[in-house]
Amino acid sequence: MTSIETLRAVMQPTRRRMIEYLYLHGPCQVSTLARALDQQVGSISHHLRMLERAGVVSQATELATDARTSWWRLVQSSISWSVDDFNTDPAARMEAKAAERVNIDHQLAKLAAWKRASDGAGEEWRRAAFNSGLIASATPAELDALHQALVRTWREWRGAIDVDDGEGREPVFVFTHGFPSAP
């Protein structure tokens, strides 16, 4: 189970962007993160320390070529939780519900940004981008099995991509939600 401390750390917007960058690009220097995210080095260093305390990143000291460079890597690439994980602690449950709202806002903001920018994207990207609205009947266990199957499919798909083949790639974002709903 993800701790409430981890949720506090990762739901901060700059830290969320840092996690995404490290996930996509692998270990990097503080200065590289600062440039990529248009942030000050001191601010990035502070956020990295917060993420380190939560066990999400760690220093990659073996990559440093001198004492002046600070390299960091993502050590927790997936964070999963349910508000119900915090049922025994009312204050933590409230924080988890707030984190859930922040997460949904983050997802919808990415979708809205794509929709605003999509006319300027190439036709290939506009045709490849997708949305799906599906409905079925299921038990909670069956819905959970679907979730696990989607996660496995994502990992297999991502693992099969040859990132060294010279193809130009862009980051892509996929989000899914499955929940009871009436027609």
PDB file of C-alpha atoms in Angstrom:
ATOM      1  CA  MET A   1       0.000   0.000   0.000  1.00  0.00           C
ATOM      2  CA  THR A   2       1.182   3.509  -0.827  1.00  0.00           C
ATOM      3  CA  SER A   3       1.643   5.673   2.260  1.00  0.00           C
ATOM      4  CA  ILE A   4      -0.062   9.021   2.711  1.00  0.00           C
ATOM      5  CA  GLU A   5       3.427  10.578   2.866  1.00  0.00           C
ATOM      6  CA  THR A   6       4.159   9.228  -0.611  1.00  0.00           C
ATOM      7  CA  LEU A   7       0.874  10.638  -1.915  1.00  0.00           C
ATOM      8  CA  ARG A   8       1.712  14.031  -0.432  1.00  0.00           C
ATOM      9  CA  ALA A   9       5.096  13.960  -2.143  1.00  0.00           C
ATOM     10  CA  VAL A  10       4.035  12.834  -5.612  1.00  0.00           C
ATOM     11  CA  MET A  11       0.851  14.868  -6.025  1.00  0.00           C
ATOM     12  CA  GLN A  12       2.706  18.185  -5.906  1.00  0.00           C
ATOM     13  CA  PRO A  13       2.614  19.420  -9.557  1.00  0.00           C
ATOM     14  CA  THR A  14       6.352  20.080 -10.044  1.00  0.00           C
ATOM     15  CA  ARG A  15       7.228  16.742  -8.459  1.00  0.00           C
ATOM     16  CA  ARG A  16       4.702  14.997 -10.685  1.00  0.00           C
ATOM     17  CA  ARG A  17       6.396  16.499 -13.743  1.00  0.00           C
ATOM     18  CA  MET A  18       9.807  15.462 -12.393  1.00  0.00           C
ATOM     19  CA  ILE A  19       8.615  11.868 -11.951  1.00  0.00           C
ATOM     20  CA  GLU A  20       7.246  11.828 -15.491  1.00  0.00           C
ATOM     21  CA  TYR A  21      10.522  13.212 -16.867  1.00  0.00           C
ATOM     22  CA  LEU A  22      12.641  10.660 -15.018  1.00  0.00           C
ATOM     23  CA  TYR A  23      10.286   7.877 -16.114  1.00  0.00           C
ATOM     24  CA  LEU A  24      10.657   8.864 -19.758  1.00  0.00           C
ATOM     25  CA  HIS A  25      14.338   9.840 -19.827  1.00  0.00           C
ATOM     26  CA  GLY A  26      15.968   7.852 -17.055  1.00  0.00           C
ATOM     27  CA  PRO A  27      18.581   9.153 -14.608  1.00  0.00           C
ATOM     28  CA  CYS A  28      19.668  12.746 -15.083  1.00  0.00           C
ATOM     29  CA  GLN A  29      21.378  15.652 -13.421  1.00  0.00           C
ATOM     30  CA  VAL A  30      19.555  18.253 -11.351  1.00  0.00           C
ATOM     31  CA  SER A  31      20.483  20.933 -13.887  1.00  0.00           C
ATOM     32  CA  THR A  32      18.979  18.865 -16.720  1.00  0.00           C
ATOM     33  CA  LEU A  33      15.702  18.515 -14.820  1.00  0.00           C
ATOM     34  CA  ALA A  34      15.687  22.233 -14.022  1.00  0.00           C
ATOM     35  CA  ARG A  35      16.190  23.178 -17.685  1.00  0.00           C
ATOM     36  CA  ALA A  36      13.641  20.661 -18.974  1.00  0.00           C
ATOM     37  CA  LEU A  37      10.965  21.801 -16.524  1.00  0.00           C
ATOM     38  CA  ASP A  38      11.860  25.513 -16.580  1.00  0.00           C
ATOM     39  CA  GLN A  39      12.588  25.550 -12.844  1.00  0.00           C
ATOM     40  CA  GLN A  40      15.413  26.805 -10.645  1.00  0.00           C
ATOM     41  CA  VAL A  41      18.096  24.269  -9.678  1.00  0.00           C
ATOM     42  CA  GLY A  42      17.483  24.978  -5.964  1.00  0.00           C
ATOM     43  CA  SER A  43      13.774  24.282  -6.344  1.00  0.00           C
ATOM     44  CA  ILE A  44      14.432  21.013  -8.188  1.00  0.00           C
ATOM     45  CA  SER A  45      16.931  19.963  -5.504  1.00  0.00           C
ATOM     46  CA  HIS A  46      14.342  20.618  -2.797  1.00  0.00           C
ATOM     47  CA  HIS A  47      11.690  18.593  -4.613  1.00  0.00           C
ATOM     48  CA  LEU A  48      14.138  15.736  -5.224  1.00  0.00           C
ATOM     49  CA  ARG A  49      14.844  15.565  -1.488  1.00  0.00           C
ATOM     50  CA  MET A  50      11.090  15.383  -0.786  1.00  0.00           C
ATOM     51  CA  LEU A  51      10.716  12.579  -3.324  1.00  0.00           C
ATOM     52  CA  GLU A  52      13.765  10.811  -1.881  1.00  0.00           C
ATOM     53  CA  ARG A  53      12.223  10.872   1.614  1.00  0.00           C
ATOM     54  CA  ALA A  54       9.118   9.253   0.127  1.00  0.00           C
ATOM     55  CA  GLY A  55      11.232   6.542  -1.528  1.00  0.00           C
ATOM     56  CA  VAL A  56      10.324   7.594  -5.068  1.00  0.00           C
ATOM     57  CA  VAL A  57      13.785   8.703  -6.270  1.00  0.00           C
ATOM     58  CA  SER A  58      17.360   8.098  -5.207  1.00  0.00           C
ATOM     59  CA  GLN A  59      20.718   9.606  -5.981  1.00  0.00           C
ATOM     60  CA  ALA A  60      22.606   7.890  -8.788  1.00  0.00           C
ATOM     61  CA  THR A  61      26.061   8.576  -7.357  1.00  0.00           C
ATOM     62  CA  GLU A  62      27.747   6.121  -9.729  1.00  0.00           C
ATOM     63  CA  LEU A  63      26.876   8.440 -12.650  1.00  0.00           C
ATOM     64  CA  ALA A  64      28.502  11.544 -11.159  1.00  0.00           C
ATOM     65  CA  THR A  65      31.764  12.459 -12.874  1.00  0.00           C
ATOM     66  CA  ASP A  66      32.773  14.943 -10.187  1.00  0.00           C
ATOM     67  CA  ALA A  67      31.606  16.218  -6.804  1.00  0.00           C
ATOM     68  CA  ARG A  68      29.682  19.110  -8.406  1.00  0.00           C
ATOM     69  CA  THR A  69      27.196  16.985 -10.346  1.00  0.00           C
ATOM     70  CA  SER A  70      24.170  15.420  -8.722  1.00  0.00           C
ATOM     71  CA  TRP A  71      22.415  12.606 -10.613  1.00  0.00           C
ATOM     72  CA  TRP A  72      19.008  11.186  -9.680  1.00  0.00           C
ATOM     73  CA  ARG A  73      16.946   8.193 -10.766  1.00  0.00           C
ATOM     74  CA  LEU A  74      13.372   7.077 -10.344  1.00  0.00           C
ATOM     75  CA  VAL A  75      13.111   4.028  -8.071  1.00  0.00           C
ATOM     76  CA  GLN A  76       9.330   3.758  -7.811  1.00  0.00           C
ATOM     77  CA  SER A  77       7.855   3.954 -11.295  1.00  0.00           C
ATOM     78  CA  SER A  78       4.302   3.074 -10.339  1.00  0.00           C
ATOM     79  CA  ILE A  79       2.173   4.406  -7.514  1.00  0.00           C
ATOM     80  CA  SER A  80      -1.182   2.818  -6.875  1.00  0.00           C
ATOM     81  CA  TRP A  81      -3.660   3.461  -4.103  1.00  0.00           C
ATOM     82  CA  SER A  82      -7.305   3.480  -3.213  1.00  0.00           C
ATOM     83  CA  VAL A  83      -8.988   5.943  -0.906  1.00  0.00           C
ATOM     84  CA  ASP A  84     -10.209   2.841   0.950  1.00  0.00           C
ATOM     85  CA  ASP A  85      -6.596   2.017   1.863  1.00  0.00           C
ATOM     86  CA  PHE A  86      -6.929   4.816   4.422  1.00  0.00           C
ATOM     87  CA  ASN A  87     -10.307   3.897   5.983  1.00  0.00           C
ATOM     88  CA  THR A  88      -8.810   3.488   9.473  1.00  0.00           C
ATOM     89  CA  ASP A  89      -7.417   7.040   9.548  1.00  0.00           C
ATOM     90  CA  PRO A  90     -10.041   9.740   8.795  1.00  0.00           C
ATOM     91  CA  ALA A  91      -7.437  12.490   8.248  1.00  0.00           C
ATOM     92  CA  ALA A  92      -5.394  10.328   5.864  1.00  0.00           C
ATOM     93  CA  ARG A  93      -8.579   9.313   4.052  1.00  0.00           C
ATOM     94  CA  MET A  94      -9.417  12.990   3.474  1.00  0.00           C
ATOM     95  CA  GLU A  95      -5.900  13.555   2.117  1.00  0.00           C
ATOM     96  CA  ALA A  96      -6.233  10.512  -0.155  1.00  0.00           C
ATOM     97  CA  LYS A  97      -9.544  11.854  -1.500  1.00  0.00           C
ATOM     98  CA  ALA A  98      -7.845  15.189  -2.175  1.00  0.00           C
ATOM     99  CA  ALA A  99      -4.977  13.361  -3.918  1.00  0.00           C
ATOM    100  CA  GLU A 100      -7.524  11.491  -6.022  1.00  0.00           C
ATOM    101  CA  ARG A 101      -9.079  14.809  -7.118  1.00  0.00           C
ATOM    102  CA  VAL A 102      -5.620  16.235  -7.916  1.00  0.00           C
ATOM    103  CA  ASN A 103      -4.850  13.125  -9.959  1.00  0.00           C
ATOM    104  CA  ILE A 104      -8.083  13.386 -11.966  1.00  0.00           C
ATOM    105  CA  ASP A 105      -7.509  17.114 -12.513  1.00  0.00           C
ATOM    106  CA  HIS A 106      -3.986  16.299 -13.768  1.00  0.00           C
ATOM    107  CA  GLN A 107      -5.330  13.701 -16.191  1.00  0.00           C
ATOM    108  CA  LEU A 108      -8.085  15.953 -17.518  1.00  0.00           C
ATOM    109  CA  ALA A 109      -5.659  18.894 -17.863  1.00  0.00           C
ATOM    110  CA  LYS A 110      -3.399  16.749 -20.060  1.00  0.00           C
ATOM    111  CA  LEU A 111      -6.397  15.755 -22.196  1.00  0.00           C
ATOM    112  CA  ALA A 112      -7.537  19.387 -22.503  1.00  0.00           C
ATOM    113  CA  ALA A 113      -3.997  20.507 -23.454  1.00  0.00           C
ATOM    114  CA  TRP A 114      -3.889  17.868 -26.208  1.00  0.00           C
ATOM    115  CA  LYS A 115      -7.302  18.922 -27.528  1.00  0.00           C
ATOM    116  CA  ARG A 116      -6.190  22.576 -27.626  1.00  0.00           C
ATOM    117  CA  ALA A 117      -2.929  21.696 -29.429  1.00  0.00           C
ATOM    118  CA  SER A 118      -4.135  18.840 -31.639  1.00  0.00           C
ATOM    119  CA  ASP A 119      -4.861  21.012 -34.704  1.00  0.00           C
ATOM    120  CA  GLY A 120      -1.162  21.920 -34.733  1.00  0.00           C
ATOM    121  CA  ALA A 121      -0.056  18.299 -34.455  1.00  0.00           C
ATOM    122  CA  GLY A 122       0.598  16.168 -37.498  1.00  0.00           C
ATOM    123  CA  GLU A 123      -2.244  14.185 -39.020  1.00  0.00           C
ATOM    124  CA  GLU A 124      -0.517  10.933 -37.971  1.00  0.00           C
ATOM    125  CA  TRP A 125      -0.743  11.964 -34.306  1.00  0.00           C
ATOM    126  CA  ARG A 126      -4.344  13.108 -34.636  1.00  0.00           C
ATOM    127  CA  ARG A 127      -5.292   9.746 -36.179  1.00  0.00           C
ATOM    128  CA  ALA A 128      -3.283   7.758 -33.615  1.00  0.00           C
ATOM    129  CA  ALA A 129      -4.749   9.596 -30.604  1.00  0.00           C
ATOM    130  CA  PHE A 130      -7.810   7.822 -29.295  1.00  0.00           C
ATOM    131  CA  ASN A 131     -10.565   7.706 -26.741  1.00  0.00           C
ATOM    132  CA  SER A 132     -12.765   4.819 -25.809  1.00  0.00           C
ATOM    133  CA  GLY A 133     -15.983   4.681 -23.881  1.00  0.00           C
ATOM    134  CA  LEU A 134     -16.940   1.113 -23.076  1.00  0.00           C
ATOM    135  CA  ILE A 135     -19.703  -0.383 -20.974  1.00  0.00           C
ATOM    136  CA  ALA A 136     -20.241  -3.925 -19.707  1.00  0.00           C
ATOM    137  CA  SER A 137     -21.598  -5.707 -16.654  1.00  0.00           C
ATOM    138  CA  ALA A 138     -19.030  -7.005 -14.157  1.00  0.00           C
ATOM    139  CA  THR A 139     -18.391  -7.911 -10.548  1.00  0.00           C
ATOM    140  CA  PRO A 140     -15.796  -5.959  -8.540  1.00  0.00           C
ATOM    141  CA  ALA A 141     -13.362  -8.869  -9.031  1.00  0.00           C
ATOM    142  CA  GLU A 142     -13.924  -8.846 -12.805  1.00  0.00           C
ATOM    143  CA  LEU A 143     -13.393  -5.090 -13.003  1.00  0.00           C
ATOM    144  CA  ASP A 144     -10.174  -5.458 -11.008  1.00  0.00           C
ATOM    145  CA  ALA A 145      -9.075  -8.252 -13.385  1.00  0.00           C
ATOM    146  CA  LEU A 146      -9.648  -5.867 -16.318  1.00  0.00           C
ATOM    147  CA  HIS A 147      -7.524  -3.239 -14.591  1.00  0.00           C
ATOM    148  CA  GLN A 148      -4.692  -5.723 -14.040  1.00  0.00           C
ATOM    149  CA  ALA A 149      -4.930  -6.878 -17.681  1.00  0.00           C
ATOM    150  CA  LEU A 150      -4.704  -3.283 -18.913  1.00  0.00           C
ATOM    151  CA  VAL A 151      -1.627  -2.656 -16.757  1.00  0.00           C
ATOM    152  CA  ARG A 152       0.007  -5.851 -18.092  1.00  0.00           C
ATOM    153  CA  THR A 153      -0.826  -4.845 -21.669  1.00  0.00           C
ATOM    154  CA  TRP A 154       0.670  -1.368 -21.119  1.00  0.00           C
ATOM    155  CA  ARG A 155       3.876  -2.820 -19.682  1.00  0.00           C
ATOM    156  CA  GLU A 156       4.203  -5.353 -22.517  1.00  0.00           C
ATOM    157  CA  TRP A 157       3.562  -2.653 -25.130  1.00  0.00           C
ATOM    158  CA  ARG A 158       6.084  -0.274 -23.553  1.00  0.00           C
ATOM    159  CA  GLY A 159       8.662  -3.034 -23.132  1.00  0.00           C
ATOM    160  CA  ALA A 160       8.389  -4.021 -26.794  1.00  0.00           C
ATOM    161  CA  ILE A 161       9.341  -0.541 -28.032  1.00  0.00           C
ATOM    162  CA  ASP A 162      12.922  -0.407 -29.286  1.00  0.00           C
ATOM    163  CA  VAL A 163      13.922   3.051 -28.089  1.00  0.00           C
ATOM    164  CA  ASP A 164      17.290   2.713 -29.851  1.00  0.00           C
ATOM    165  CA  ASP A 165      15.868   2.162 -33.360  1.00  0.00           C
ATOM    166  CA  GLY A 166      16.301   5.787 -34.403  1.00  0.00           C
ATOM    167  CA  GLU A 167      12.571   6.511 -34.663  1.00  0.00           C
ATOM    168  CA  GLY A 168      11.413   9.908 -33.408  1.00  0.00           C
ATOM    169  CA  ARG A 169       9.102   9.387 -30.441  1.00  0.00           C
ATOM    170  CA  GLU A 170       7.007  11.756 -28.378  1.00  0.00           C
ATOM    171  CA  PRO A 171       5.773  11.145 -24.850  1.00  0.00           C
ATOM    172  CA  VAL A 172       2.219   9.783 -24.847  1.00  0.00           C
ATOM    173  CA  PHE A 173      -0.220   9.774 -21.955  1.00  0.00           C
ATOM    174  CA  VAL A 174      -2.942   7.179 -21.496  1.00  0.00           C
ATOM    175  CA  PHE A 175      -5.352   7.170 -18.588  1.00  0.00           C
ATOM    176  CA  THR A 176      -8.220   4.871 -17.788  1.00  0.00           C
ATOM    177  CA  HIS A 177     -10.963   4.764 -15.219  1.00  0.00           C
ATOM    178  CA  GLY A 178     -13.299   1.859 -14.581  1.00  0.00           C
ATOM    179  CA  PHE A 179     -16.270   2.228 -12.237  1.00  0.00           C
ATOM    180  CA  PRO A 180     -19.932   1.284 -11.800  1.00  0.00           C
ATOM    181  CA  SER A 181     -22.211   3.379 -13.994  1.00  0.00           C
ATOM    182  CA  ALA A 182     -25.771   3.294 -15.240  1.00  0.00           C
ATOM    183  CA  PRO A 183     -26.529   3.504 -18.993  1.00  0.00           C
TER     184      PRO A 183
END
